[in-house]
CSV table of C-alpha atoms in Angstrom, one decimal:
chain,number,residue,atom,x,y,z
A,1,UNK,CA,107.8,-7.1,94.7
A,2,UNK,CA,108.0,-4.4,97.5
A,3,UNK,CA,107.0,-4.7,101.2
A,4,UNK,CA,107.2,-1.7,103.6
A,5,UNK,CA,105.9,-1.6,107.1
A,6,UNK,CA,106.2,1.7,109.0
A,7,UNK,CA,105.1,1.5,112.7
A,8,UNK,CA,104.8,3.9,115.6
A,9,UNK,CA,105.2,2.3,119.0
A,10,UNK,CA,103.8,4.3,121.9
A,11,UNK,CA,104.4,3.6,125.6
A,12,UNK,CA,102.4,5.6,128.1
A,13,UNK,CA,105.0,5.6,130.9
A,14,UNK,CA,108.4,4.7,129.4
A,15,UNK,CA,108.6,7.7,127.1
A,16,UNK,CA,112.2,6.9,126.0
A,17,UNK,CA,111.0,3.7,124.3
A,18,UNK,CA,108.5,5.5,122.1
A,19,UNK,CA,109.7,5.2,118.5
A,20,UNK,CA,109.1,4.9,114.8
A,21,UNK,CA,110.0,1.5,113.4
A,22,UNK,CA,110.3,0.6,109.8
A,23,UNK,CA,110.7,-2.7,107.9
A,24,UNK,CA,111.5,-2.8,104.2
A,25,UNK,CA,112.0,-5.6,101.8
A,26,UNK,CA,112.2,-5.5,98.0
A,27,UNK,CA,112.6,-8.4,95.6
A,28,UNK,CA,113.1,-9.0,91.9
A,29,UNK,CA,112.0,-12.4,90.4
A,30,UNK,CA,113.0,-14.2,87.2
A,31,UNK,CA,110.8,-17.1,86.2
A,32,UNK,CA,111.8,-19.8,83.7
A,33,UNK,CA,110.3,-23.2,82.8
A,34,UNK,CA,111.9,-25.1,85.7
A,35,UNK,CA,114.0,-22.4,87.3
A,36,UNK,CA,113.0,-19.5,89.6
A,37,UNK,CA,115.6,-16.9,90.6
A,38,UNK,CA,115.1,-14.1,93.2
A,39,UNK,CA,117.3,-11.2,94.2
A,40,UNK,CA,116.4,-9.2,97.3
A,41,UNK,CA,117.3,-6.1,99.4
A,42,UNK,CA,116.1,-5.6,103.0
A,43,UNK,CA,116.5,-2.8,105.5
A,44,UNK,CA,115.0,-2.2,108.9
A,45,UNK,CA,115.5,0.2,111.8
A,46,UNK,CA,113.5,-0.7,114.9
A,47,UNK,CA,113.5,-0.6,118.7
A,48,UNK,CA,112.5,-4.1,119.8
A,49,UNK,CA,113.2,-6.9,122.2
A,50,UNK,CA,114.6,-9.5,119.8
A,51,UNK,CA,114.9,-12.3,122.4
A,52,UNK,CA,113.9,-13.0,126.1
A,53,UNK,CA,117.3,-12.2,127.5
A,54,UNK,CA,117.0,-8.4,127.5
A,55,UNK,CA,114.4,-6.1,129.3
A,56,UNK,CA,114.8,-3.0,127.2
A,57,UNK,CA,114.4,-2.1,123.5
A,58,UNK,CA,117.7,-0.8,121.9
A,59,UNK,CA,117.5,0.3,118.3
A,60,UNK,CA,118.8,-2.3,115.8
A,61,UNK,CA,119.5,-1.5,112.1
A,62,UNK,CA,119.6,-4.4,109.7
A,63,UNK,CA,120.9,-4.0,106.2
A,64,UNK,CA,120.8,-7.2,104.1
A,65,UNK,CA,121.1,-8.6,100.6
A,66,UNK,CA,119.8,-12.0,99.4
A,67,UNK,CA,119.7,-14.3,96.4
A,68,UNK,CA,118.0,-17.6,95.8
A,69,UNK,CA,117.8,-20.2,93.1
A,70,UNK,CA,115.0,-22.8,92.8
A,71,UNK,CA,115.3,-25.7,90.4
A,72,UNK,CA,112.3,-28.0,89.8
A,73,UNK,CA,114.2,-31.2,89.0
A,74,UNK,CA,111.2,-33.5,88.5
A,75,UNK,CA,107.5,-33.4,89.1
A,76,UNK,CA,108.1,-34.3,92.8
A,77,UNK,CA,111.6,-33.1,93.6
A,78,UNK,CA,113.2,-29.7,93.7
A,79,UNK,CA,116.3,-28.0,95.1
A,80,UNK,CA,116.5,-24.6,96.6
A,81,UNK,CA,119.8,-22.7,97.1
A,82,UNK,CA,119.8,-19.5,99.2
A,83,UNK,CA,122.4,-16.9,100.3
A,84,UNK,CA,121.9,-14.0,102.6
A,85,UNK,CA,124.4,-11.4,103.7
A,86,UNK,CA,123.4,-9.0,106.6
A,87,UNK,CA,125.0,-6.2,108.7
A,88,UNK,CA,123.6,-5.5,112.2
A,89,UNK,CA,124.2,-2.2,113.9
A,90,UNK,CA,123.0,-1.4,117.4
A,91,UNK,CA,122.7,1.9,119.2
A,92,UNK,CA,125.5,3.0,121.6
A,93,UNK,CA,123.4,2.0,124.7
A,94,UNK,CA,124.6,0.4,127.9
A,95,UNK,CA,122.5,-1.7,130.3
A,96,UNK,CA,123.9,-3.4,133.4
A,97,UNK,CA,127.5,-2.6,132.2
A,98,UNK,CA,126.8,-4.2,128.8
A,99,UNK,CA,127.2,-2.0,125.7
A,100,UNK,CA,125.0,-3.3,122.9
A,101,UNK,CA,127.1,-1.8,120.1
A,102,UNK,CA,130.3,-3.4,121.4
A,103,UNK,CA,128.7,-6.7,122.1
A,104,UNK,CA,126.5,-7.3,119.0
A,105,UNK,CA,127.5,-5.2,116.0
A,106,UNK,CA,128.4,-7.8,113.3
A,107,UNK,CA,128.2,-9.2,109.8
A,108,UNK,CA,126.6,-12.5,108.9
A,109,UNK,CA,126.8,-14.7,105.9
A,110,UNK,CA,124.3,-17.6,105.6
A,111,UNK,CA,124.0,-20.3,103.0
A,112,UNK,CA,121.3,-23.0,102.8
A,113,UNK,CA,120.6,-25.9,100.4
A,114,UNK,CA,117.1,-27.4,100.7
A,115,UNK,CA,115.7,-30.5,99.0
A,116,UNK,CA,112.0,-31.0,98.6
A,117,UNK,CA,110.1,-34.2,97.8
A,118,UNK,CA,106.4,-33.9,97.3
A,119,UNK,CA,104.5,-36.6,99.2
A,120,UNK,CA,101.1,-35.3,98.4
A,121,UNK,CA,99.4,-32.2,97.1
A,122,UNK,CA,99.7,-30.4,100.4
A,123,UNK,CA,102.8,-32.1,102.1
A,124,UNK,CA,106.5,-32.0,101.3
A,125,UNK,CA,109.4,-33.9,102.9
A,126,UNK,CA,112.3,-31.6,103.4
A,127,UNK,CA,116.1,-31.9,104.0
A,128,UNK,CA,117.9,-28.7,104.8
A,129,UNK,CA,121.7,-28.1,105.1
A,130,UNK,CA,122.8,-24.7,106.5
A,131,UNK,CA,126.1,-22.8,107.1
A,132,UNK,CA,126.6,-19.5,108.9
A,133,UNK,CA,129.6,-17.2,109.5
A,134,UNK,CA,129.4,-14.5,112.1
A,135,UNK,CA,132.1,-11.8,112.2
A,136,UNK,CA,131.8,-9.3,115.0
A,137,UNK,CA,132.9,-5.7,114.6
A,138,UNK,CA,134.8,-5.4,118.0
A,139,UNK,CA,138.2,-7.2,117.6
A,140,UNK,CA,138.1,-8.3,121.3
A,141,UNK,CA,134.6,-9.8,121.0
A,142,UNK,CA,134.4,-13.4,122.0
A,143,UNK,CA,131.4,-14.2,119.7
A,144,UNK,CA,133.0,-14.8,116.3
A,145,UNK,CA,131.8,-18.2,115.1
A,146,UNK,CA,130.8,-20.6,112.3
A,147,UNK,CA,127.8,-22.9,112.4
A,148,UNK,CA,126.9,-26.1,110.5
A,149,UNK,CA,123.5,-27.7,110.7
A,150,UNK,CA,121.2,-30.2,109.0
A,151,UNK,CA,117.5,-30.4,109.4
A,152,UNK,CA,114.8,-32.8,108.3
A,153,UNK,CA,111.0,-32.8,108.5
A,154,UNK,CA,107.8,-31.9,106.7
A,155,UNK,CA,106.1,-28.8,105.4
A,156,UNK,CA,102.4,-28.4,105.0
A,157,UNK,CA,100.5,-26.1,102.7
A,158,UNK,CA,99.2,-22.8,104.0
A,159,UNK,CA,95.8,-23.6,102.6
A,160,UNK,CA,95.1,-26.9,104.2
A,161,UNK,CA,93.6,-28.2,107.4
A,162,UNK,CA,97.1,-28.7,108.8
A,163,UNK,CA,99.5,-25.8,108.2
A,164,UNK,CA,103.1,-25.1,109.1
A,165,UNK,CA,106.2,-27.3,109.5
A,166,UNK,CA,107.9,-30.0,111.6
A,167,UNK,CA,111.7,-29.3,111.5
A,168,UNK,CA,114.3,-31.0,113.7
A,169,UNK,CA,118.0,-31.2,113.2
A,170,UNK,CA,121.6,-31.2,114.6
A,171,UNK,CA,123.9,-28.2,114.9
A,172,UNK,CA,127.6,-27.7,115.4
A,173,UNK,CA,128.3,-24.2,116.6
A,174,UNK,CA,132.0,-23.6,116.3
A,175,UNK,CA,133.5,-20.7,118.3
A,176,UNK,CA,136.4,-19.1,116.5
A,177,UNK,CA,138.0,-17.7,119.7
A,178,UNK,CA,140.5,-19.9,121.5
A,179,UNK,CA,139.2,-21.8,124.6
A,180,UNK,CA,135.6,-20.8,124.0
A,181,UNK,CA,133.1,-23.6,124.3
A,182,UNK,CA,131.5,-25.0,121.2
A,183,UNK,CA,128.0,-26.4,121.0
A,184,UNK,CA,127.0,-29.8,119.5
A,185,UNK,CA,123.4,-31.0,119.8
A,186,UNK,CA,119.8,-31.1,118.8
A,187,UNK,CA,118.0,-28.1,117.4
A,188,UNK,CA,114.5,-27.6,116.1
A,189,UNK,CA,112.1,-25.1,114.6
A,190,UNK,CA,108.6,-26.4,114.3
A,191,UNK,CA,105.1,-24.8,114.3
A,192,UNK,CA,101.8,-26.4,113.4
A,193,UNK,CA,98.3,-25.0,113.1
A,194,UNK,CA,95.3,-27.4,112.8
A,195,UNK,CA,91.7,-26.4,112.0
A,196,UNK,CA,89.4,-28.6,114.1
A,197,UNK,CA,86.2,-26.9,113.0
A,198,UNK,CA,85.4,-24.0,110.7
A,199,UNK,CA,85.6,-21.4,113.5
A,200,UNK,CA,88.3,-23.1,115.7
A,201,UNK,CA,92.0,-23.5,115.1
A,202,UNK,CA,94.6,-24.8,117.5
A,203,UNK,CA,98.4,-24.4,117.2
A,204,UNK,CA,101.7,-25.6,118.8
A,205,UNK,CA,105.3,-24.7,118.4
A,206,UNK,CA,108.8,-25.9,119.4
A,207,UNK,CA,112.1,-24.1,119.0
A,208,UNK,CA,115.6,-24.9,120.2
A,209,UNK,CA,118.6,-23.0,118.9
A,210,UNK,CA,121.7,-20.9,119.6
A,211,UNK,CA,121.3,-17.2,120.3
A,212,UNK,CA,124.1,-14.6,120.8
A,213,UNK,CA,124.1,-13.3,124.4
A,214,UNK,CA,124.9,-9.9,125.9
A,215,UNK,CA,125.5,-11.5,129.3
A,216,UNK,CA,129.0,-11.0,130.9
A,217,UNK,CA,131.5,-13.3,129.2
A,218,UNK,CA,128.9,-15.6,127.7
A,219,UNK,CA,129.1,-15.6,123.9
A,220,UNK,CA,125.8,-17.5,123.4
A,221,UNK,CA,123.0,-19.3,125.2
A,222,UNK,CA,120.7,-22.2,124.2
A,223,UNK,CA,117.1,-21.1,123.8
A,224,UNK,CA,114.4,-23.7,124.4
A,225,UNK,CA,110.8,-22.7,123.8
A,226,UNK,CA,107.5,-24.5,123.3
A,227,UNK,CA,104.0,-23.1,123.1
A,228,UNK,CA,100.4,-23.6,122.2
A,229,UNK,CA,97.4,-21.5,121.4
A,230,UNK,CA,93.8,-21.4,120.1
A,231,UNK,CA,91.9,-19.1,117.8
A,232,UNK,CA,88.1,-18.9,117.8
A,233,UNK,CA,86.0,-16.9,115.3
A,234,UNK,CA,83.1,-15.6,117.5
A,235,UNK,CA,81.5,-14.1,114.4
A,236,UNK,CA,82.6,-13.8,110.8
A,237,UNK,CA,84.7,-10.7,111.4
A,238,UNK,CA,85.7,-11.1,115.1
A,239,UNK,CA,88.5,-13.5,116.3
A,240,UNK,CA,89.6,-14.3,119.8
A,241,UNK,CA,93.2,-15.6,120.4
A,242,UNK,CA,95.0,-17.1,123.3
A,243,UNK,CA,98.6,-18.3,123.4
A,244,UNK,CA,100.9,-19.6,126.1
A,245,UNK,CA,104.7,-20.0,125.7
A,246,UNK,CA,107.0,-21.8,128.1
A,247,UNK,CA,110.8,-21.5,127.8
A,248,UNK,CA,114.3,-21.9,129.2
A,249,UNK,CA,117.5,-20.2,128.3
A,250,UNK,CA,120.7,-22.1,129.3
A,251,UNK,CA,124.1,-20.5,129.7
A,252,UNK,CA,127.2,-22.7,130.0
A,253,UNK,CA,129.6,-22.1,132.8
A,254,UNK,CA,132.9,-20.6,131.7
A,255,UNK,CA,136.3,-20.8,133.5
A,256,UNK,CA,139.5,-19.9,131.9
A,257,UNK,CA,143.1,-19.8,133.4
A,258,UNK,CA,143.8,-16.5,135.1
A,259,UNK,CA,140.1,-15.4,134.9
A,260,UNK,CA,137.2,-15.4,137.3
A,261,UNK,CA,134.6,-18.0,136.7
A,262,UNK,CA,131.5,-16.7,134.9
A,263,UNK,CA,128.4,-17.7,136.7
A,264,UNK,CA,126.3,-20.4,135.2
A,265,UNK,CA,122.9,-19.0,134.4
A,266,UNK,CA,119.5,-20.5,133.7
A,267,UNK,CA,116.3,-18.6,133.0
A,268,UNK,CA,112.8,-20.0,133.0
A,269,UNK,CA,110.1,-17.9,131.6
A,270,UNK,CA,106.4,-18.0,130.7
A,271,UNK,CA,104.3,-15.7,128.5
A,272,UNK,CA,100.5,-15.6,128.5
A,273,UNK,CA,98.8,-13.6,125.7
A,274,UNK,CA,95.1,-12.9,124.8
A,275,UNK,CA,93.9,-10.8,121.9
A,276,UNK,CA,90.7,-9.9,120.1
A,277,UNK,CA,90.8,-8.8,116.4
A,278,UNK,CA,88.1,-7.1,114.3
A,279,UNK,CA,88.0,-7.0,110.6
A,280,UNK,CA,86.7,-3.5,109.8
A,281,UNK,CA,86.9,-4.0,106.0
A,282,UNK,CA,88.4,-6.6,103.8
A,283,UNK,CA,91.8,-5.0,104.0
A,284,UNK,CA,91.6,-3.2,107.4
A,285,UNK,CA,91.9,-4.9,110.8
A,286,UNK,CA,92.1,-3.7,114.4
A,287,UNK,CA,93.3,-5.7,117.4
A,288,UNK,CA,93.8,-5.4,121.1
A,289,UNK,CA,96.4,-7.7,122.8
A,290,UNK,CA,97.1,-8.2,126.5
A,291,UNK,CA,100.1,-10.2,127.7
A,292,UNK,CA,101.9,-11.2,130.9
A,293,UNK,CA,105.6,-12.2,130.9
A,294,UNK,CA,107.5,-13.7,133.9
A,295,UNK,CA,111.2,-14.7,134.2
A,296,UNK,CA,112.6,-16.8,137.0
A,297,UNK,CA,116.4,-16.7,136.8
A,298,UNK,CA,119.2,-18.6,138.7
A,299,UNK,CA,120.7,-15.1,139.1
A,300,UNK,CA,118.1,-13.7,141.6
A,301,UNK,CA,118.3,-10.0,140.6
A,302,UNK,CA,117.3,-10.9,137.1
A,303,UNK,CA,113.9,-12.2,138.1
A,304,UNK,CA,111.2,-10.1,136.6
A,305,UNK,CA,107.6,-9.7,135.3
A,306,UNK,CA,105.9,-7.5,132.8
A,307,UNK,CA,102.3,-6.8,131.9
A,308,UNK,CA,101.5,-5.3,128.5
A,309,UNK,CA,98.4,-4.0,126.7
A,310,UNK,CA,98.7,-3.0,123.1
A,311,UNK,CA,96.5,-2.1,120.1
A,312,UNK,CA,97.3,-2.4,116.4
A,313,UNK,CA,95.7,-1.2,113.2
A,314,UNK,CA,96.6,-2.9,109.9
A,315,UNK,CA,95.9,-1.9,106.3
A,316,UNK,CA,96.8,-4.2,103.4
A,317,UNK,CA,97.1,-2.8,99.9
């Protein structure tokens, strides 16, 4: 199984951010009576805003390997073991005295063990235990860490009236550098889509987790985000979308002996997005999207807003 998505991103005014992006993923599957094994290789090179903290699009290269093992223990229960190793490389670009390569180049190892119990034909109860190890390239980097988390919730079939997942858990994020603050608390990653009528679908989402930060002296921040949206088919081949996301990024205050206090920071942001999509043929689609993004930060000079209009053409084969 091979997936490849080349993209050209064009900006009318910010010429330096025009770029070719590419996302590749290849997998080999082995299927037995009650066992499914998968081995994968991924690679991407793209300029993108990977979270709401930054305002520019530095290039990031991701080189990854993965393996998974699924065992169908009984008719209703199954276990899924997954391992993923990834290397992230950022371009040598500085922004507000922050160099992305020095701050974020790293290797990651992630393990997860997931148990499924089938409640019905379209609904599973899920328990998920995860471990992550994050090793940064720069020896003086403060972001080296380990994380331990457990999630519980429900997953719904992609072909039912209700689609998506409800997933809430607890995480211990252990900083490996002396005197750096750890995180212990609630996390979540949930998204639901419900078809109310044949042409109308509504959706909602909630996410709370740790993200690595590029901010001065802050190894991480807590990202909180919730959102909702609606999709309406005006005709068989024309769909109208609207989404609104509301979020808050929270940075802990840091004060170490002999060092200046790093300012505590909190960012509130909102994103409105409206789009219209046309199905030209069964495997060809065209869309136009307009969005408005605003950020209100406790650090005044980081306040900002952004308006964006984009178009995309997709071809599936």
